[in-house]
Coordinates of C-alpha atoms in Angstrom, one line a residue:
X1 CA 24.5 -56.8 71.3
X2 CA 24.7 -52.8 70.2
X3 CA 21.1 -51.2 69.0
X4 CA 21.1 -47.7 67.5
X5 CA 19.2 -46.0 65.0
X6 CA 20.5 -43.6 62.6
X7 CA 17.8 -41.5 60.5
X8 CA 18.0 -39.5 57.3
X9 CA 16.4 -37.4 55.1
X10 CA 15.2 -36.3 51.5
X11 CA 12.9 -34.0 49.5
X12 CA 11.8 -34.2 45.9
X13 CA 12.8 -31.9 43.3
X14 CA 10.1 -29.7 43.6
X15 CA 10.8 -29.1 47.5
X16 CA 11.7 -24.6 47.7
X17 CA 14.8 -25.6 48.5
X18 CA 15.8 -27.8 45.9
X19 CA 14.1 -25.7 43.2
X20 CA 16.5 -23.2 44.1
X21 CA 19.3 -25.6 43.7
X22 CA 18.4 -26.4 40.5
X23 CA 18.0 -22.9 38.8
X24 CA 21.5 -22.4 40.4
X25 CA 22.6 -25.4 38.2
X26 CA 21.0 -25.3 35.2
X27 CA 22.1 -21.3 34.8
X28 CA 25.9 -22.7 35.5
X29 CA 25.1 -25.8 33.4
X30 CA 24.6 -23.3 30.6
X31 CA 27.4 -20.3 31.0
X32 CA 29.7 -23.8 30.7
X33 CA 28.0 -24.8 27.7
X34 CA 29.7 -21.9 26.0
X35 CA 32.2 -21.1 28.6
X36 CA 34.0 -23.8 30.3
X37 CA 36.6 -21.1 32.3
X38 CA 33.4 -19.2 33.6
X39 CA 33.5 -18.8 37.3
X40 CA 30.0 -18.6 38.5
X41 CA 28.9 -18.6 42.3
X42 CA 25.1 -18.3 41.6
X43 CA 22.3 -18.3 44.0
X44 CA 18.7 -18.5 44.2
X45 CA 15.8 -17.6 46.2
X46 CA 11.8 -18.5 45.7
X47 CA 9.0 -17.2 47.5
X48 CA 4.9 -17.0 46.3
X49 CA 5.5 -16.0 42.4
X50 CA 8.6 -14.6 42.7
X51 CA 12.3 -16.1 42.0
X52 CA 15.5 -14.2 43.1
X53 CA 19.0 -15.1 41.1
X54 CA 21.8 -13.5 42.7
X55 CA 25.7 -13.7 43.0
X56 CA 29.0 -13.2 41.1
X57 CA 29.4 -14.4 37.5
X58 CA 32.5 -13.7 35.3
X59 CA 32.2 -14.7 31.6
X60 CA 32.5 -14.0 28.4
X61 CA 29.2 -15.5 27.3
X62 CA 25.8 -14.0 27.6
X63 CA 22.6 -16.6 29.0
X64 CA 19.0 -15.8 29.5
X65 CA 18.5 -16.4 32.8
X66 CA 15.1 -15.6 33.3
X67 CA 14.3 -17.8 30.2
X68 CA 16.7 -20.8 32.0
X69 CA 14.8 -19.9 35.5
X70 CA 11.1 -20.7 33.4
X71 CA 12.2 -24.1 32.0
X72 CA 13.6 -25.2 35.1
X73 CA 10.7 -24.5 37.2
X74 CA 8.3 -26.1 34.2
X75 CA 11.0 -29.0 33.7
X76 CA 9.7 -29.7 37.5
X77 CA 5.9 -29.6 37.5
X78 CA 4.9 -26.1 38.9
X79 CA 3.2 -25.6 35.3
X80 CA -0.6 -23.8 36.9
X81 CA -1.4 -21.2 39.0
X82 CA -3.5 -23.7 41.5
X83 CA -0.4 -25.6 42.1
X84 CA 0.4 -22.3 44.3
X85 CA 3.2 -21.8 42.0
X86 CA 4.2 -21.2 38.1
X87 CA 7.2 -20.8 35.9
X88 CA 5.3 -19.5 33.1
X89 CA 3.7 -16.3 35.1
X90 CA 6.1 -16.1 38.5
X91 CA 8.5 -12.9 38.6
X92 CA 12.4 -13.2 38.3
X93 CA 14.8 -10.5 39.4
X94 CA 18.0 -10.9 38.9
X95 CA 21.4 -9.4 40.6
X96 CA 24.5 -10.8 39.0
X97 CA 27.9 -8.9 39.0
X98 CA 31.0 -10.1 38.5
X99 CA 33.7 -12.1 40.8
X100 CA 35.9 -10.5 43.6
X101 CA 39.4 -9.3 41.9
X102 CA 40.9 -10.5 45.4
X103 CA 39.4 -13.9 44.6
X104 CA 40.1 -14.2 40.8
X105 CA 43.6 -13.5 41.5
X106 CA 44.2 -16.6 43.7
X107 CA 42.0 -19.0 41.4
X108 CA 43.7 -17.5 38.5
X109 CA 47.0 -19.2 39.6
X110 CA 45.2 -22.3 40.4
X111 CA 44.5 -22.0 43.9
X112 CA 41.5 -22.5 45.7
X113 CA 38.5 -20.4 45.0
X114 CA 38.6 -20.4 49.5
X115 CA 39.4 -21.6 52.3
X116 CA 37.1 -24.4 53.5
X117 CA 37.2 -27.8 54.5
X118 CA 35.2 -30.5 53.5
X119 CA 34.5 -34.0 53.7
X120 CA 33.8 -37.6 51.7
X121 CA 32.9 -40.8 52.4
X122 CA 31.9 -44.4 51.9
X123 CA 30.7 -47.4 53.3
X124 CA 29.6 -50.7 52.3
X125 CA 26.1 -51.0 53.7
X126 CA 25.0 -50.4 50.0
X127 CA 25.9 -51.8 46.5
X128 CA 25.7 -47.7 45.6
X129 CA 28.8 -47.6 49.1
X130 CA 26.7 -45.4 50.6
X131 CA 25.2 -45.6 54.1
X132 CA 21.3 -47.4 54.2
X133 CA 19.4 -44.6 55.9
X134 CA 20.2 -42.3 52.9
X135 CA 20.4 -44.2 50.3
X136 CA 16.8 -45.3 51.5
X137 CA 15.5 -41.7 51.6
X138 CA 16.1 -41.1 48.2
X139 CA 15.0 -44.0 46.7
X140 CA 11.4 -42.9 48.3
X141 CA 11.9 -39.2 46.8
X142 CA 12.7 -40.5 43.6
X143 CA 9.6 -43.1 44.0
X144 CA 7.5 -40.0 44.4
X145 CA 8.9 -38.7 41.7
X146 CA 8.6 -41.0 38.9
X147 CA 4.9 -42.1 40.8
X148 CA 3.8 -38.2 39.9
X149 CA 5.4 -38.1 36.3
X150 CA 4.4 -41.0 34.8
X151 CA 0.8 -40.8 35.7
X152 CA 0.7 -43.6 37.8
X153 CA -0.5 -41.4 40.9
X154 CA -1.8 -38.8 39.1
X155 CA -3.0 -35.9 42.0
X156 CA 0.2 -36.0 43.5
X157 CA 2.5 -32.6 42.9
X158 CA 6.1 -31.7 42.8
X159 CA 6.6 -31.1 46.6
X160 CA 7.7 -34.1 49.0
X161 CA 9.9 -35.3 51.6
X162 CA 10.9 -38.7 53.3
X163 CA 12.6 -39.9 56.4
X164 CA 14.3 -42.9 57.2
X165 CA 15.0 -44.7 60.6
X166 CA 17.4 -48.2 60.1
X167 CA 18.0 -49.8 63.2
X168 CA 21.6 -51.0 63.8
X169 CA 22.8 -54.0 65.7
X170 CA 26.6 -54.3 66.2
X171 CA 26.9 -51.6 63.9
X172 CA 25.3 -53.2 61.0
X173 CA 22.0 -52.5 59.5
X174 CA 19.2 -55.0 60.5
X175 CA 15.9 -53.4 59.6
X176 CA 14.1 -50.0 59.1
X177 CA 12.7 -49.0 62.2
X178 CA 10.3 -45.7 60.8
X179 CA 9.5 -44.3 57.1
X180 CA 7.9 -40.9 57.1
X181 CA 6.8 -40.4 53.5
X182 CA 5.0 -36.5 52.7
X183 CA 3.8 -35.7 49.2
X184 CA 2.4 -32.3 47.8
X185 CA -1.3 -33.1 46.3
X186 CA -4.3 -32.1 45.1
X187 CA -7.1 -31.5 47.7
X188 CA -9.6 -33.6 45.5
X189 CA -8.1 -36.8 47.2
X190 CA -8.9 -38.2 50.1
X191 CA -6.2 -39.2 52.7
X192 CA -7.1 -43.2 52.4
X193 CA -6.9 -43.1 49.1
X194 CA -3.5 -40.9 49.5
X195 CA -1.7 -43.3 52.3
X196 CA -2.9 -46.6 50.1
X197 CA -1.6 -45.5 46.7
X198 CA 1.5 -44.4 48.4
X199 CA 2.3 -46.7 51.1
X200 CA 1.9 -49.7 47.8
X201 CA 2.8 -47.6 45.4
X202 CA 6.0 -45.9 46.4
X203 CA 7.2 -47.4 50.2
X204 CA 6.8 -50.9 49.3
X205 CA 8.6 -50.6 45.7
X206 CA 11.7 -48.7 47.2
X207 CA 12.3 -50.5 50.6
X208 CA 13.7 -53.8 50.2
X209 CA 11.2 -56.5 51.6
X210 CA 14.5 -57.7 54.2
X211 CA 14.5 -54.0 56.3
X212 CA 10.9 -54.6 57.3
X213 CA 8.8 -56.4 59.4
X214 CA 5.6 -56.3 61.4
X215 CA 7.1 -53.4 63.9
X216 CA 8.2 -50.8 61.2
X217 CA 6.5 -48.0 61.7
X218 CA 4.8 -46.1 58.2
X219 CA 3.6 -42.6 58.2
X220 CA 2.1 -41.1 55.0
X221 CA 1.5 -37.5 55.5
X222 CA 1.3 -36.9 58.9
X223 CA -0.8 -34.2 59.0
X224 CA -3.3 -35.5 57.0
X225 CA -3.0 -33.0 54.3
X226 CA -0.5 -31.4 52.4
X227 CA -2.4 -29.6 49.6
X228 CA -0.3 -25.7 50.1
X229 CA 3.4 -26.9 48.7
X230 CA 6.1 -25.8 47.2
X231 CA 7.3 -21.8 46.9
X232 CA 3.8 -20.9 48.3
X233 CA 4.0 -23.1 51.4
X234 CA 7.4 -22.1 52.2
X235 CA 10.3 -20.0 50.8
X236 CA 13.3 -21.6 49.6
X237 CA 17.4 -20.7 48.9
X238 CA 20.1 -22.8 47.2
X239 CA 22.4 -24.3 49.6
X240 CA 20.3 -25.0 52.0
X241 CA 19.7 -28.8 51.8
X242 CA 23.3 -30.1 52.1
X243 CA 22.7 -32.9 53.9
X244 CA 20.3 -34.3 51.9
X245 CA 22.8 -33.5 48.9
X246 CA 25.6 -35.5 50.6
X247 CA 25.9 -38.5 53.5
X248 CA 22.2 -37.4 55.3
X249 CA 24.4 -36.9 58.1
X250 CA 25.9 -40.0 58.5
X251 CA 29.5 -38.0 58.4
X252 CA 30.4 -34.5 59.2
X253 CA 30.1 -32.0 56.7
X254 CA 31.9 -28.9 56.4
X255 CA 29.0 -26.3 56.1
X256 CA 30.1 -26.1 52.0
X257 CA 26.7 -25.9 49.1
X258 CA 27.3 -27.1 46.2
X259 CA 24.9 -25.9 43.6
X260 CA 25.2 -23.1 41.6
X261 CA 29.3 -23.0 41.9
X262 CA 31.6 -23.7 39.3
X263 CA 34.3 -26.3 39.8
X264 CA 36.8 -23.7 41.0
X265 CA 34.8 -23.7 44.4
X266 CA 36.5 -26.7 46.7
X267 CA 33.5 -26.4 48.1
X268 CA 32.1 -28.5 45.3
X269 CA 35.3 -30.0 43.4
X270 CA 37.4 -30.8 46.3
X271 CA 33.7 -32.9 48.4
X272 CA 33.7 -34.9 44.6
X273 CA 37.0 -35.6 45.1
X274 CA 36.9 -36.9 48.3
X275 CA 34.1 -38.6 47.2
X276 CA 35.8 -40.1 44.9
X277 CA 38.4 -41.3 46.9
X278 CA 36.9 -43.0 49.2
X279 CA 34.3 -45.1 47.2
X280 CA 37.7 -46.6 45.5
X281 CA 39.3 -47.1 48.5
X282 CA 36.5 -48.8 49.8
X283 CA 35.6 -50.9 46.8
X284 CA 39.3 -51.5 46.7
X285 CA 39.2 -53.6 49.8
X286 CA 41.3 -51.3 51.7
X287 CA 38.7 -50.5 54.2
X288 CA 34.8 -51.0 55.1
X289 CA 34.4 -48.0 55.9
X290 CA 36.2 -44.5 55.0
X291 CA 35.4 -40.7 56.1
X292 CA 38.4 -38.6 54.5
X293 CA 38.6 -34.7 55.3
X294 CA 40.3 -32.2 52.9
X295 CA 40.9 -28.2 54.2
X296 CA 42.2 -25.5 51.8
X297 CA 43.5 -21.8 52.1
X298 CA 42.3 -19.3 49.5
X299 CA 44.6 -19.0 46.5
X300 CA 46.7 -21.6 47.7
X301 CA 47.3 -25.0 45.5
X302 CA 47.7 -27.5 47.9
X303 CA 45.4 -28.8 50.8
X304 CA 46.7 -27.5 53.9
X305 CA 45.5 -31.0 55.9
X306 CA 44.2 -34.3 54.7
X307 CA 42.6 -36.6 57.6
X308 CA 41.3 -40.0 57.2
X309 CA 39.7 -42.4 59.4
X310 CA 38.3 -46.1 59.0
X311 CA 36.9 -46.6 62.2
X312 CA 39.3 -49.4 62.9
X313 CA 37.7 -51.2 59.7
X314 CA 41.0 -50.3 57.2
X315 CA 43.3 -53.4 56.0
X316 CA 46.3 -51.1 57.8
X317 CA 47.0 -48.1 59.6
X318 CA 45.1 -45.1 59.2
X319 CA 48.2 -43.4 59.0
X320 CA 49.8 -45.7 56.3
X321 CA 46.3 -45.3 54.3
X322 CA 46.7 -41.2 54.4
X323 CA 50.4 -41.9 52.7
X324 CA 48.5 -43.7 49.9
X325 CA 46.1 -41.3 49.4
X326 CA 48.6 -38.7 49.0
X327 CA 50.8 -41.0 46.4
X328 CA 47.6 -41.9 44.0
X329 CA 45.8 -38.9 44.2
X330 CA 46.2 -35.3 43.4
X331 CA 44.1 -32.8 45.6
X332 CA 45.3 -29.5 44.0
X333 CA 42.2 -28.0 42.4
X334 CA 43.1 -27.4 38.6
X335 CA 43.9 -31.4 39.0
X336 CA 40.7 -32.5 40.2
X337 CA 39.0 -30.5 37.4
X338 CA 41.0 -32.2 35.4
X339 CA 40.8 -36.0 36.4
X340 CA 37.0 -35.5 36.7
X341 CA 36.8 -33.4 34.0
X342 CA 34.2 -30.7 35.8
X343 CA 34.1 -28.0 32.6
X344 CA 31.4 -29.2 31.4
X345 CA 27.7 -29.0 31.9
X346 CA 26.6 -32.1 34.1
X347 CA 25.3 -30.0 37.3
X348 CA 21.7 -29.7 37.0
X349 CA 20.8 -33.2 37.1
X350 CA 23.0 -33.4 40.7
X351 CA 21.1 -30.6 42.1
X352 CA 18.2 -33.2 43.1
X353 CA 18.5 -36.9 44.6
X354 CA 21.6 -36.5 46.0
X355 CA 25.3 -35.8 44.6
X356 CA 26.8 -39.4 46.0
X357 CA 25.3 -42.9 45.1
X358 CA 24.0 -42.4 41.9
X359 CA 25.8 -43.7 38.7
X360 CA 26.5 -41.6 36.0
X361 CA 29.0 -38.9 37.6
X362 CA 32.9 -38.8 37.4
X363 CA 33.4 -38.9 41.1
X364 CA 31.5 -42.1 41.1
X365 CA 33.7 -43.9 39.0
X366 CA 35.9 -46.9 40.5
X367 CA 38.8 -46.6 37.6
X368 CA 41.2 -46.1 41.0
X369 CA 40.9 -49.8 42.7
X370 CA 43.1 -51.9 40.7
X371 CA 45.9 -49.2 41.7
X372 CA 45.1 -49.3 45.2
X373 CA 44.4 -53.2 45.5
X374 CA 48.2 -53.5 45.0
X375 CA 48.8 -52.1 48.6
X376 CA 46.5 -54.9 50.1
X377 CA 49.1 -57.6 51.8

């Protein structure tokens, strides 16, 4: 018999970091509201009262950013000065000029927007084909989430983060080992009252009753107080939680962001893609368990390597799998914008929770497994 553990992570939406992410989205979410060929590589940075937008936009449209920046801070729950932070009173700069000419001529022509590789996967440990320890640590974020926003534990605030540990045996998932769960809140409650509400409130609503048992371990807040959060306990940038955003490490990653880039970034289209991919392939019954690489060369079309790997769990050859691929999808970038139809303003609501394992996005569609189930023999 084989023990490991495996941990992973997530924050809430009003972590810095993910703040950032957001503002990045919702300001593309709204130049392709009224520009759908906009190419927008837009980042963010928050400190104490203060909110940096930066990068290249090139569009025909004109956006209020500092009015978008507002609502999306608001939209998250830094709404009063004594929450250390708020979108109604913080200052926003902005520094926006437009794309590269030695870029827009390569993405013009439908190549990539860079060079880059990047990665997707999927695994059946979860109806969602996502790996447990993940999957888990969001469900907590989220529980914090809708705990705060519907009243139901009223002093908490928009900051968090959790932690998973899932012990393994035989490389399966038998139990989860450790939960760290940290929550933003007011300092008017006191921490039994804090590790009580949350531990029934959140833990034991989001972990299925079959991962525990008497020896998982449950810590609420470490510390013992967590009352300085969001932008004023620490700064944050976009980009900087992609991880959390994709497999929580369960797979390699290929150092890519996501938010705030228009679908002409591989860095973003081509990791929904391969996404995409592998859920089908995976829900297709043509493996248990697929991790499928992509690399691209700026201004060039086509993907100058494609790797996959089933870690001996595929139905054939990894190399047979790869021809497959190759026959029943279309990596070229102007074709994935197209078969997931990305020109369009869906972006902001992937910026928190995760971009894999949650219904409701293109690249989590399974419209690909009756065409692949017809290789199975």
């Amino acid at each position: 018999m084989k023990r490991r553990f495996f941990t992973s992570e997530s924050v809430t939406e009003g972590h810095p970091d993910k703040i950032c992410d957001q503002i990045s989205d919702a300001i593309l979410d709204e130049i392709l509201t009224q520009d759908k060929l906009a190419r927008v590589a837009c980042e963010s940075v928050v400190t104490t009262g203060l909110v940096l937008v930066m990068g290249e936009i090139t569009t025909s449209c004109y956006v209020d950013i500092p009015a978008i920046v507002r609502k999306t801070i608001t939209d998250i729950g830094y709404t009063r000065a004594k929450y250390g932070f708020d979108g109604n009173t913080c200052g926003v700069i902005t520094s926006i000029h437009e794309q590269s000419s030695d870029i827009a001529v390569g993405v013009d022509s439908g190549g990539a927007g860079d060079q880059g590789m990047m990665f997707g996967f999927a695994c059946r440990e979860t109806e969602e084909l996502m790996p447990l320890p993940i999957n888990l640590a969001h469900k907590l974020t989220m529980g914090l989430s809708q705990a705060r926003r519907s009243g139901e534990i009223p002093y908490l605030r928009p900051d968090g983060k959790s932690q998973v540990t899932v012990e393994y045996v035989d490389g399966k998932p038998k139990r989860v080992d450790t939960i760290v769960l940290s929550s933003q809140h007011s300092p008017d409650v006191d921490y039994e009252t804090l590790k009580n509400d949350i531990t029934e409130k959140v833990i034991m609503k989001s972990i299925p009753e079959k991962y525990l048992d008497g020896d998982t371990k449950i810590l609420v807040n470490p510390t013992g107080i967590f009352v300085i959060g969001g932008p004023h306990g620490d700064s944050g940038l976009t980009g900087r939680k992609i991880i959390v955003d994709t497999y929580g490490g369960y797979c390699p990653h290929g150092g890519g962001s996501f938010s705030g880039k228009d679908p002409t970034k591989v860095d973003r289209s081509a990791s929904y893609m391969a996404r995409y991919v592998c859920k089908n392939v995976v829900a297709a019954g043509l493996a248990d368990r697929c991790e499928l690489q992509v690399s691209y060369a700026i201004g060039v079309a086509e993907p100058i390597s494609l790797f996959v790997n089933t870690f001996g769990t595929g139905r054939m050859d990894d190399g047979k799998l790869l021809e497959i691929i190759k026959r029943e999808f279309d990596f070229r970038p102007l074709n994935i914008i197209e078969k997931l139809d990305l020109r369009r303003p869906i972006y902001r609501q992937t910026a928190a929770f995760g971009h894999f394992g949650r219904s409701g996005f293109p690249w989590e569609e399974l419209d690909m497994v009756e065409a692949l189930k017809k290789y199975i023999y």
